[in-house]
Tab-separated table of C-alpha atoms and ligand atoms in Angstrom:
chain	number	residue	atom	x	y	z
A	558	UNK	CA	-7.339	0.493	-40.081
A	559	UNK	CA	-7.494	3.267	-37.513
A	560	UNK	CA	-3.962	2.421	-36.438
A	561	UNK	CA	-2.736	2.559	-40.053
A	562	UNK	CA	-4.497	5.904	-40.603
A	563	UNK	CA	-3.002	7.456	-37.481
A	564	UNK	CA	0.371	5.922	-38.273
A	565	UNK	CA	0.343	7.461	-41.784
A	566	UNK	CA	-0.696	10.791	-40.397
A	567	UNK	CA	1.985	10.819	-37.698
A	568	UNK	CA	4.662	9.651	-40.100
A	569	UNK	CA	3.746	12.380	-42.583
A	570	UNK	CA	4.531	14.940	-39.936
A	571	UNK	CA	8.277	15.488	-39.928
A	572	UNK	CA	8.159	18.634	-37.836
A	573	UNK	CA	10.159	16.865	-35.152
A	574	UNK	CA	13.152	17.398	-37.415
A	575	UNK	CA	13.865	20.870	-36.103
A	576	UNK	CA	17.215	21.343	-37.793
A	577	UNK	CA	20.691	19.820	-37.908
A	578	UNK	CA	21.163	20.070	-34.140
A	579	UNK	CA	19.138	19.712	-30.936
A	580	UNK	CA	20.194	20.517	-27.343
A	581	UNK	CA	21.210	17.354	-25.472
A	582	UNK	CA	20.369	16.814	-21.797
A	583	UNK	CA	24.107	16.773	-21.034
A	584	UNK	CA	24.242	20.427	-22.020
A	585	UNK	CA	26.106	19.845	-25.301
A	586	UNK	CA	24.644	19.649	-28.782
A	587	UNK	CA	23.292	16.554	-30.519
A	588	UNK	CA	23.190	16.338	-34.296
A	589	UNK	CA	20.469	15.004	-36.554
A	590	UNK	CA	21.067	11.415	-37.711
A	591	UNK	CA	18.010	10.627	-39.822
A	592	UNK	CA	14.566	9.173	-39.081
A	593	UNK	CA	14.340	5.956	-37.091
A	594	UNK	CA	11.402	3.550	-36.887
A	595	UNK	CA	10.068	2.111	-33.643
A	596	UNK	CA	6.978	0.004	-33.031
A	597	UNK	CA	4.692	1.127	-30.254
A	598	UNK	CA	1.701	-0.579	-28.692
A	599	UNK	CA	-1.175	1.888	-28.607
A	600	UNK	CA	-4.885	1.648	-27.831
A	601	UNK	CA	-5.435	1.332	-31.591
A	602	UNK	CA	-2.927	-1.496	-31.926
A	603	UNK	CA	0.701	-1.620	-33.037
A	604	UNK	CA	2.078	1.414	-34.810
A	605	UNK	CA	5.476	1.838	-36.390
A	606	UNK	CA	6.502	5.453	-36.145
A	607	UNK	CA	9.373	7.212	-37.855
A	608	UNK	CA	10.938	9.787	-35.617
A	609	UNK	CA	13.748	12.277	-36.017
A	610	UNK	CA	16.793	10.884	-34.247
A	611	UNK	CA	19.549	13.007	-32.765
A	612	UNK	CA	22.898	11.748	-31.547
A	613	UNK	CA	25.214	13.454	-29.071
A	614	UNK	CA	28.919	12.607	-29.473
A	615	UNK	CA	29.813	14.129	-26.125
A	616	UNK	CA	27.763	11.746	-23.994
A	617	UNK	CA	27.330	9.065	-26.669
A	618	UNK	CA	23.540	9.114	-26.350
A	619	UNK	CA	20.857	9.139	-28.972
A	620	UNK	CA	17.276	10.282	-28.519
A	621	UNK	CA	14.088	11.250	-30.322
A	622	UNK	CA	12.569	14.596	-29.321
A	623	UNK	CA	9.102	13.352	-30.309
A	624	UNK	CA	9.276	10.380	-27.915
A	625	UNK	CA	10.046	12.789	-25.137
A	626	UNK	CA	7.184	15.065	-26.104
A	627	UNK	CA	4.762	12.143	-26.163
A	628	UNK	CA	6.022	10.701	-22.898
A	629	UNK	CA	7.166	7.551	-24.654
A	630	UNK	CA	10.895	7.743	-24.247
A	631	UNK	CA	12.375	4.324	-23.547
A	632	UNK	CA	8.898	2.802	-23.609
A	633	UNK	CA	7.191	0.744	-26.227
A	634	UNK	CA	3.721	1.234	-24.790
A	635	UNK	CA	1.832	4.458	-25.433
A	636	UNK	CA	0.937	6.513	-22.337
A	637	UNK	CA	-2.723	5.458	-22.615
A	638	UNK	CA	-1.755	1.775	-22.741
A	639	UNK	CA	0.710	2.263	-19.871
A	640	UNK	CA	-2.102	3.784	-17.829
A	641	UNK	CA	-4.424	0.858	-18.570
A	642	UNK	CA	-1.722	-1.648	-17.708
A	643	UNK	CA	-1.006	0.181	-14.452
A	644	UNK	CA	-4.647	0.289	-13.414
A	645	UNK	CA	-5.355	-3.334	-14.244
A	646	UNK	CA	-2.141	-4.647	-12.691
A	647	UNK	CA	-2.997	-2.736	-9.524
A	648	UNK	CA	-6.099	-4.884	-9.219
A	649	UNK	CA	-5.235	-8.306	-10.633
A	650	UNK	CA	-2.207	-10.484	-11.372
A	651	UNK	CA	0.117	-9.700	-14.289
A	652	UNK	CA	-1.249	-12.664	-16.218
A	653	UNK	CA	-4.879	-11.623	-15.658
A	654	UNK	CA	-3.993	-8.052	-16.499
A	655	UNK	CA	-2.455	-9.185	-19.804
A	656	UNK	CA	-5.635	-11.132	-20.579
A	657	UNK	CA	-7.835	-8.135	-19.739
A	658	UNK	CA	-5.761	-5.894	-21.987
A	659	UNK	CA	-6.410	-8.270	-24.851
A	660	UNK	CA	-10.070	-8.897	-24.105
A	661	UNK	CA	-11.241	-5.421	-23.108
A	662	UNK	CA	-8.920	-3.120	-24.975
A	663	UNK	CA	-7.965	-5.393	-27.859
A	664	UNK	CA	-4.327	-4.588	-27.126
A	665	UNK	CA	-1.990	-7.559	-26.860
A	666	UNK	CA	0.507	-7.027	-24.049
A	667	UNK	CA	2.500	-9.992	-22.733
A	668	UNK	CA	2.309	-10.754	-19.005
A	669	UNK	CA	6.047	-10.119	-18.668
A	670	UNK	CA	5.637	-6.675	-20.186
A	671	UNK	CA	2.687	-5.948	-17.899
A	672	UNK	CA	4.971	-6.836	-14.995
A	673	UNK	CA	7.824	-4.601	-16.172
A	674	UNK	CA	5.496	-1.694	-16.946
A	675	UNK	CA	3.472	-1.955	-13.732
A	676	UNK	CA	6.590	-2.256	-11.582
A	677	UNK	CA	8.231	0.729	-13.266
A	678	UNK	CA	5.053	2.737	-12.715
A	679	UNK	CA	4.856	1.529	-9.104
A	680	UNK	CA	8.426	2.723	-8.511
A	681	UNK	CA	7.490	6.128	-9.902
A	682	UNK	CA	4.451	6.232	-7.620
A	683	UNK	CA	6.518	5.240	-4.579
A	684	UNK	CA	8.942	8.062	-5.403
A	685	UNK	CA	6.099	10.508	-5.972
A	686	UNK	CA	4.480	9.505	-2.653
A	687	UNK	CA	7.682	10.364	-0.814
A	688	UNK	CA	8.091	13.761	-2.410
A	689	UNK	CA	4.537	15.043	-2.863
A	690	UNK	CA	2.684	15.609	0.399
A	691	UNK	CA	-0.224	17.997	0.009
A	692	UNK	CA	-1.797	18.414	3.445
A	693	UNK	CA	-5.600	18.434	3.489
A	694	UNK	CA	-7.755	19.674	6.359
A	695	UNK	CA	-9.309	16.800	8.354
A	696	UNK	CA	-12.510	15.610	6.650
A	697	UNK	CA	-14.278	14.884	9.960
A	698	UNK	CA	-13.974	15.825	13.660
A	699	UNK	CA	-12.556	12.384	14.480
A	700	UNK	CA	-9.897	10.762	12.350
A	701	UNK	CA	-8.764	7.168	12.674
A	702	UNK	CA	-5.311	5.864	11.866
A	703	UNK	CA	-4.604	2.155	11.859
A	704	UNK	CA	-1.323	0.285	11.537
A	705	UNK	CA	-0.747	-3.355	10.798
A	706	UNK	CA	1.707	-5.746	9.224
A	707	UNK	CA	1.238	-8.740	6.974
A	708	UNK	CA	3.665	-11.300	5.585
A	709	UNK	CA	4.118	-11.411	1.803
A	710	UNK	CA	5.604	-14.544	0.173
A	711	UNK	CA	9.090	-13.913	-1.168
A	712	UNK	CA	11.492	-15.534	-3.574
A	713	UNK	CA	14.057	-17.671	-1.772
A	714	UNK	CA	16.869	-15.312	-2.842
A	715	UNK	CA	15.219	-12.467	-0.901
A	716	UNK	CA	15.217	-14.437	2.330
A	717	UNK	CA	18.790	-15.674	2.649
A	718	UNK	CA	19.918	-15.307	6.243
A	719	UNK	CA	16.612	-13.911	7.490
A	720	UNK	CA	15.039	-15.369	10.584
A	721	UNK	CA	11.433	-16.407	10.434
A	722	UNK	CA	8.653	-18.539	11.765
A	723	UNK	CA	9.392	-21.736	9.828
A	724	UNK	CA	10.235	-24.804	11.965
A	725	UNK	CA	13.912	-24.587	10.940
A	726	UNK	CA	14.025	-20.880	11.835
A	727	UNK	CA	13.977	-19.713	8.229
A	728	UNK	CA	11.420	-17.403	6.710
A	729	UNK	CA	9.167	-17.490	3.666
A	730	UNK	CA	7.814	-13.983	3.893
A	731	UNK	CA	8.731	-10.356	4.497
A	732	UNK	CA	6.417	-8.086	6.412
A	733	UNK	CA	4.647	-5.301	4.575
A	734	UNK	CA	3.647	-2.593	7.026
A	735	UNK	CA	0.478	-0.698	6.296
A	736	UNK	CA	-0.959	2.578	7.533
A	737	UNK	CA	-4.652	3.245	6.973
A	738	UNK	CA	-6.557	6.470	7.629
A	739	UNK	CA	-10.350	6.741	7.642
A	740	UNK	CA	-13.369	8.433	9.201
A	741	UNK	CA	-16.399	6.883	10.901
A	742	UNK	CA	-19.045	9.559	11.337
A	743	UNK	CA	-21.845	7.278	10.124
A	744	UNK	CA	-23.813	5.200	12.644
A	745	UNK	CA	-25.360	1.745	12.333
A	746	UNK	CA	-28.812	0.705	13.624
A	747	UNK	CA	-27.447	0.394	17.149
A	748	UNK	CA	-25.833	3.829	16.988
A	749	UNK	CA	-22.318	2.441	16.677
A	750	UNK	CA	-19.821	4.297	14.476
A	751	UNK	CA	-19.213	2.685	11.114
A	752	UNK	CA	-16.508	3.467	8.614
A	753	UNK	CA	-17.528	6.071	6.047
A	754	UNK	CA	-17.473	4.540	2.571
A	755	UNK	CA	-14.742	6.014	0.407
A	756	UNK	CA	-12.909	7.573	3.346
A	757	UNK	CA	-10.101	5.009	3.523
A	758	UNK	CA	-6.598	5.688	2.248
A	759	UNK	CA	-3.630	3.337	2.371
A	760	UNK	CA	0.138	3.544	2.304
A	761	UNK	CA	2.446	0.558	2.732
A	762	UNK	CA	5.892	-0.906	2.086
A	763	UNK	CA	8.371	-3.463	3.329
A	764	UNK	CA	10.228	-1.237	5.756
A	765	UNK	CA	11.357	-0.987	9.342
A	766	UNK	CA	9.293	0.636	12.068
A	767	UNK	CA	12.029	0.604	14.666
A	768	UNK	CA	13.755	3.883	15.462
A	769	UNK	CA	16.780	3.486	17.706
A	770	UNK	CA	17.672	6.207	20.186
A	771	UNK	CA	20.848	6.817	18.225
A	772	UNK	CA	19.042	7.351	14.904
A	773	UNK	CA	18.931	10.916	13.660
A	774	UNK	CA	15.635	10.439	11.786
A	775	UNK	CA	12.541	8.375	12.543
A	776	UNK	CA	12.309	4.937	10.893
A	777	UNK	CA	11.197	4.679	7.261
A	778	UNK	CA	7.782	3.436	8.280
A	779	UNK	CA	7.393	6.184	10.907
A	780	UNK	CA	8.091	8.715	8.144
A	781	UNK	CA	5.510	7.014	5.901
A	782	UNK	CA	2.925	7.185	8.697
A	783	UNK	CA	3.787	10.808	9.222
A	784	UNK	CA	3.342	11.686	5.523
A	785	UNK	CA	-0.006	9.916	5.383
A	786	UNK	CA	-1.146	11.642	8.579
A	787	UNK	CA	-0.250	15.060	7.136
A	788	UNK	CA	-1.941	14.255	3.835
A	789	UNK	CA	-5.182	13.411	5.622
A	790	UNK	CA	-4.988	16.166	8.232
A	791	UNK	CA	-4.852	13.506	10.940
A	792	UNK	CA	-2.406	15.644	12.901
A	793	UNK	CA	-4.932	18.528	12.766
A	794	UNK	CA	-8.055	16.552	13.685
A	795	UNK	CA	-10.011	17.555	16.753
A	796	UNK	CA	-9.896	13.950	17.948
A	797	UNK	CA	-7.288	11.427	16.845
A	798	UNK	CA	-7.662	7.695	17.353
A	799	UNK	CA	-4.888	5.193	16.653
A	800	UNK	CA	-5.982	1.584	16.170
A	801	UNK	CA	-3.834	-1.493	15.954
A	802	UNK	CA	-3.407	-5.008	17.186
A	803	UNK	CA	-1.238	-5.481	20.266
A	804	UNK	CA	2.146	-5.341	18.479
A	805	UNK	CA	4.548	-3.169	20.508
A	806	UNK	CA	6.023	-1.406	17.440
A	807	UNK	CA	2.607	0.091	16.698
A	808	UNK	CA	2.281	1.690	20.096
A	809	UNK	CA	5.889	2.839	20.203
A	810	UNK	CA	5.326	4.576	16.905
A	811	UNK	CA	2.002	6.042	18.061
A	812	UNK	CA	3.606	7.414	21.245
A	813	UNK	CA	6.434	8.869	19.206
A	814	UNK	CA	4.408	10.409	16.346
A	815	UNK	CA	1.020	11.171	17.899
A	816	UNK	CA	1.313	11.820	21.611
A	817	UNK	CA	-2.111	12.427	23.126
A	818	UNK	CA	-4.022	10.407	20.538
A	819	UNK	CA	-6.494	7.832	21.873
A	820	UNK	CA	-4.972	4.356	21.508
A	821	UNK	CA	-7.331	1.449	20.882
A	822	UNK	CA	-6.586	-2.233	20.414
A	823	UNK	CA	-8.823	-3.246	17.538
A	824	UNK	CA	-11.601	-5.242	19.243
A	825	UNK	CA	-11.649	-7.612	16.303
A	826	UNK	CA	-8.000	-8.534	17.010
A	827	UNK	CA	-8.544	-8.813	20.761
A	828	UNK	CA	-11.459	-11.189	20.296
A	829	UNK	CA	-9.454	-13.192	17.805
A	830	UNK	CA	-6.707	-13.684	20.403
A	831	UNK	CA	-9.199	-14.934	22.988
A	832	UNK	CA	-10.616	-17.301	20.419
A	833	UNK	CA	-7.113	-18.705	19.794
A	834	UNK	CA	-6.662	-19.271	23.516
A	835	UNK	CA	-9.988	-21.131	23.742
A	836	UNK	CA	-8.874	-23.380	20.897
A	837	UNK	CA	-5.501	-24.028	22.542
A	838	UNK	CA	-7.129	-24.970	25.851
A	839	UNK	CA	-10.184	-26.911	24.734
A	840	UNK	CA	-9.326	-27.921	21.175
A	841	UNK	CA	-10.951	-26.694	17.981
A	842	UNK	CA	-14.722	-26.988	17.690
A	843	UNK	CA	-15.339	-27.791	21.364
A	844	UNK	CA	-18.510	-26.477	23.030
A	845	UNK	CA	-16.637	-25.739	26.220
A	846	UNK	CA	-14.099	-23.710	24.287
A	847	UNK	CA	-16.794	-21.776	22.532
A	848	UNK	CA	-18.482	-21.026	25.831
A	849	UNK	CA	-15.190	-19.917	27.380
A	850	UNK	CA	-14.402	-17.602	24.473
A	851	UNK	CA	-17.880	-16.123	24.489
A	852	UNK	CA	-17.664	-15.351	28.200
A	853	UNK	CA	-14.299	-13.615	27.777
A	854	UNK	CA	-15.577	-11.641	24.828
A	855	UNK	CA	-18.622	-10.475	26.777
A	856	UNK	CA	-16.334	-9.441	29.606
A	857	UNK	CA	-14.226	-7.439	27.146
A	858	UNK	CA	-17.338	-5.742	25.783
A	859	UNK	CA	-18.457	-4.916	29.326
A	860	UNK	CA	-15.049	-3.613	30.349
A	861	UNK	CA	-14.407	-6.388	32.885
A	862	UNK	CA	-10.703	-6.639	32.124
A	863	UNK	CA	-9.959	-8.022	35.581
A	864	UNK	CA	-12.261	-10.980	34.924
A	865	UNK	CA	-10.533	-11.626	31.593
A	866	UNK	CA	-7.131	-11.495	33.278
A	867	UNK	CA	-8.292	-13.831	36.075
A	868	UNK	CA	-9.644	-16.367	33.580
A	869	UNK	CA	-6.385	-16.287	31.627
A	870	UNK	CA	-4.292	-16.670	34.774
A	871	UNK	CA	-6.010	-19.981	35.534
A	872	UNK	CA	-4.521	-21.463	32.344
A	873	UNK	CA	-1.376	-19.377	31.938
A	874	UNK	CA	0.949	-21.704	33.786
A	875	UNK	CA	0.368	-24.763	31.604
A	876	UNK	CA	-0.833	-23.188	28.366
A	877	UNK	CA	1.420	-21.104	26.155
A	878	UNK	CA	-1.359	-19.320	24.261
A	879	UNK	CA	-3.038	-18.372	27.544
A	880	UNK	CA	0.238	-17.040	28.939
A	881	UNK	CA	0.922	-14.969	25.822
A	882	UNK	CA	-2.617	-13.610	25.869
A	883	UNK	CA	-2.292	-12.760	29.567
A	884	UNK	CA	0.795	-10.677	28.730
A	885	UNK	CA	-1.008	-9.083	25.840
A	886	UNK	CA	-4.084	-8.060	27.819
A	887	UNK	CA	-1.961	-6.875	30.741
A	888	UNK	CA	0.201	-4.716	28.487
A	889	UNK	CA	-2.730	-3.304	26.553
A	890	UNK	CA	-5.493	-2.937	29.128
A	891	UNK	CA	-5.577	0.838	28.822
A	892	UNK	CA	-6.196	0.393	25.119
A	893	UNK	CA	-9.043	-2.030	25.794
A	894	UNK	CA	-11.448	0.224	27.702
A	895	UNK	CA	-14.200	-0.565	25.228
A	896	UNK	CA	-17.281	0.656	27.180
A	897	UNK	CA	-15.572	4.008	27.663
A	898	UNK	CA	-14.620	4.242	23.982
A	899	UNK	CA	-18.190	3.396	22.973
A	900	UNK	CA	-19.526	6.122	25.263
A	901	UNK	CA	-17.202	8.602	23.546
A	902	UNK	CA	-18.490	7.453	20.169
A	903	UNK	CA	-15.094	6.044	19.223
A	904	UNK	CA	-15.070	3.249	16.686
A	905	UNK	CA	-13.423	0.129	18.143
A	906	UNK	CA	-14.552	-2.962	16.356
A	907	UNK	CA	-14.508	-2.401	12.671
A	908	UNK	CA	-11.861	-4.745	11.477
A	909	UNK	CA	-10.888	-1.883	9.147
A	910	UNK	CA	-7.225	-2.373	9.876
A	911	UNK	CA	-7.427	-6.116	9.411
A	912	UNK	CA	-9.536	-5.669	6.277
A	913	UNK	CA	-7.016	-3.097	5.082
A	914	UNK	CA	-4.258	-5.682	5.086
A	915	UNK	CA	-6.444	-8.049	3.120
A	916	UNK	CA	-7.740	-5.439	0.699
A	917	UNK	CA	-4.581	-3.471	0.085
A	918	UNK	CA	-2.025	-6.284	0.288
A	919	UNK	CA	-3.385	-9.816	0.590
A	920	UNK	CA	-5.824	-9.800	-2.316
A	921	UNK	CA	-3.120	-8.758	-4.756
A	922	UNK	CA	0.191	-9.939	-3.322
A	923	UNK	CA	-0.605	-13.073	-1.371
A	924	UNK	CA	-2.223	-15.246	-3.993
A	925	UNK	CA	-1.151	-18.829	-4.458
A	926	UNK	CA	2.043	-19.290	-6.434
A	927	UNK	CA	3.139	-15.670	-6.038
A	928	UNK	CA	6.717	-15.049	-4.936
A	929	UNK	CA	8.034	-11.512	-4.856
A	930	UNK	CA	11.273	-9.616	-4.771
A	931	UNK	CA	11.359	-6.738	-2.305
A	932	UNK	CA	11.459	-4.052	-5.042
A	933	UNK	CA	8.675	-5.838	-6.960
A	934	UNK	CA	6.425	-6.161	-3.912
A	935	UNK	CA	7.044	-2.544	-2.922
A	936	UNK	CA	6.302	-1.260	-6.420
A	937	UNK	CA	3.009	-3.138	-6.756
A	938	UNK	CA	2.051	-2.238	-3.180
A	939	UNK	CA	2.621	1.450	-3.988
A	940	UNK	CA	0.638	1.157	-7.227
A	941	UNK	CA	-2.258	-0.593	-5.510
A	942	UNK	CA	-2.391	1.745	-2.493
A	943	UNK	CA	-2.390	4.711	-4.873
A	944	UNK	CA	-5.293	3.290	-6.848
A	945	UNK	CA	-7.339	2.185	-3.810
A	946	UNK	CA	-6.820	5.558	-2.128
A	947	UNK	CA	-8.272	7.361	-5.136
A	948	UNK	CA	-4.959	9.018	-5.944
A	949	UNK	CA	-4.096	7.532	-9.304
A	950	UNK	CA	-5.601	10.369	-11.368
A	951	UNK	CA	-3.664	13.002	-9.436
A	952	UNK	CA	-0.475	11.037	-9.896
A	953	UNK	CA	-1.125	10.619	-13.612
A	954	UNK	CA	-1.713	14.342	-14.038
A	955	UNK	CA	1.564	15.151	-12.309
A	956	UNK	CA	3.324	12.553	-14.453
A	957	UNK	CA	1.879	13.911	-17.697
A	958	UNK	CA	2.718	17.480	-16.719
A	959	UNK	CA	6.305	16.448	-15.918
A	960	UNK	CA	6.676	14.647	-19.275
A	961	UNK	CA	5.393	17.650	-21.208
A	962	UNK	CA	7.594	19.964	-19.171
A	963	UNK	CA	10.681	17.815	-19.752
A	964	UNK	CA	10.224	17.822	-23.494
A	965	UNK	CA	10.238	21.601	-23.754
B	568	ZN	ZN1	24.908	14.697	-24.654
């Protein structure tokens, strides 16, 4: 009934017929060609609206000035419904989002339409993220920046000719690279720094982190990291800490973008590697293996890197995992000075970076049965990072302002 009432009211208002002509975007003049109906999905339900329609012979395009004014040009969902769809699809699958729209808002939107709408919105957000960088002062004396990558399952067509980790050398995933910025001024019972709730922001995409010497500009991911760092005032912070696992691209990028920042191998990752070695040597679930791993982890905590290296060397010759880990610890030992970091009050073992990959990417994009295209994965990643970073409202305001501006 509310929908019918609003529909009647809107349709009674013919003020969008402003005369026989209307300026077209091409610069020429479009002429009035009657009122045209279109059915929109709104928070009140379906509404069929009659709008003044103008047609431009020069560019052979027709348009309705009212659709532009309402931000509904080319869309069949009202802005409020689009917003709801965007927010829900940032959090749950398209199918679940469609169900929530029906159950919570009483607005039927098909899963396919949720997908189209959310991906279009995600593309807008990704574009907006690249163009709008409003630097903030650092929110704490120490800022943390983490980088990580995680594989997202792809449609077969997206993987043709790509090398991967499958036994036949093919690949099932593409790597989404993530940058996370946070603060950790709070302390736990033992006085160790803990991540400040609500301080985490994310930015991610399937893009390259490798900048060749011959490239004029840094890699796409390096530029993303740089934008996020400026947004958070990371580059201005009194103390800057870069966390990551041992992957060389992370440290190359850190050297390149943030010289002088403290580099820390996430203790969570380091311990995980040692655990893998123990399993490879002693088999899963073995007491000996557990004991071995515990000893190495204590040595790491106590800063006895030489002991860790010695223990790995014993197995390196006949065990692949041990050899790889030996390389890893050797390469990264300066980033594994944990007692020193603790003394400086630097957060080392939060798993924030690891959790970031799960929270920002895995929970939404790596669910069973999901297979993405690159543009689809990037759009939903952008949408989700925007939402989780508390930036959706700002984006929506900019979007609404742009729509209103465009219609004038
Ligand atoms: Zn035109």
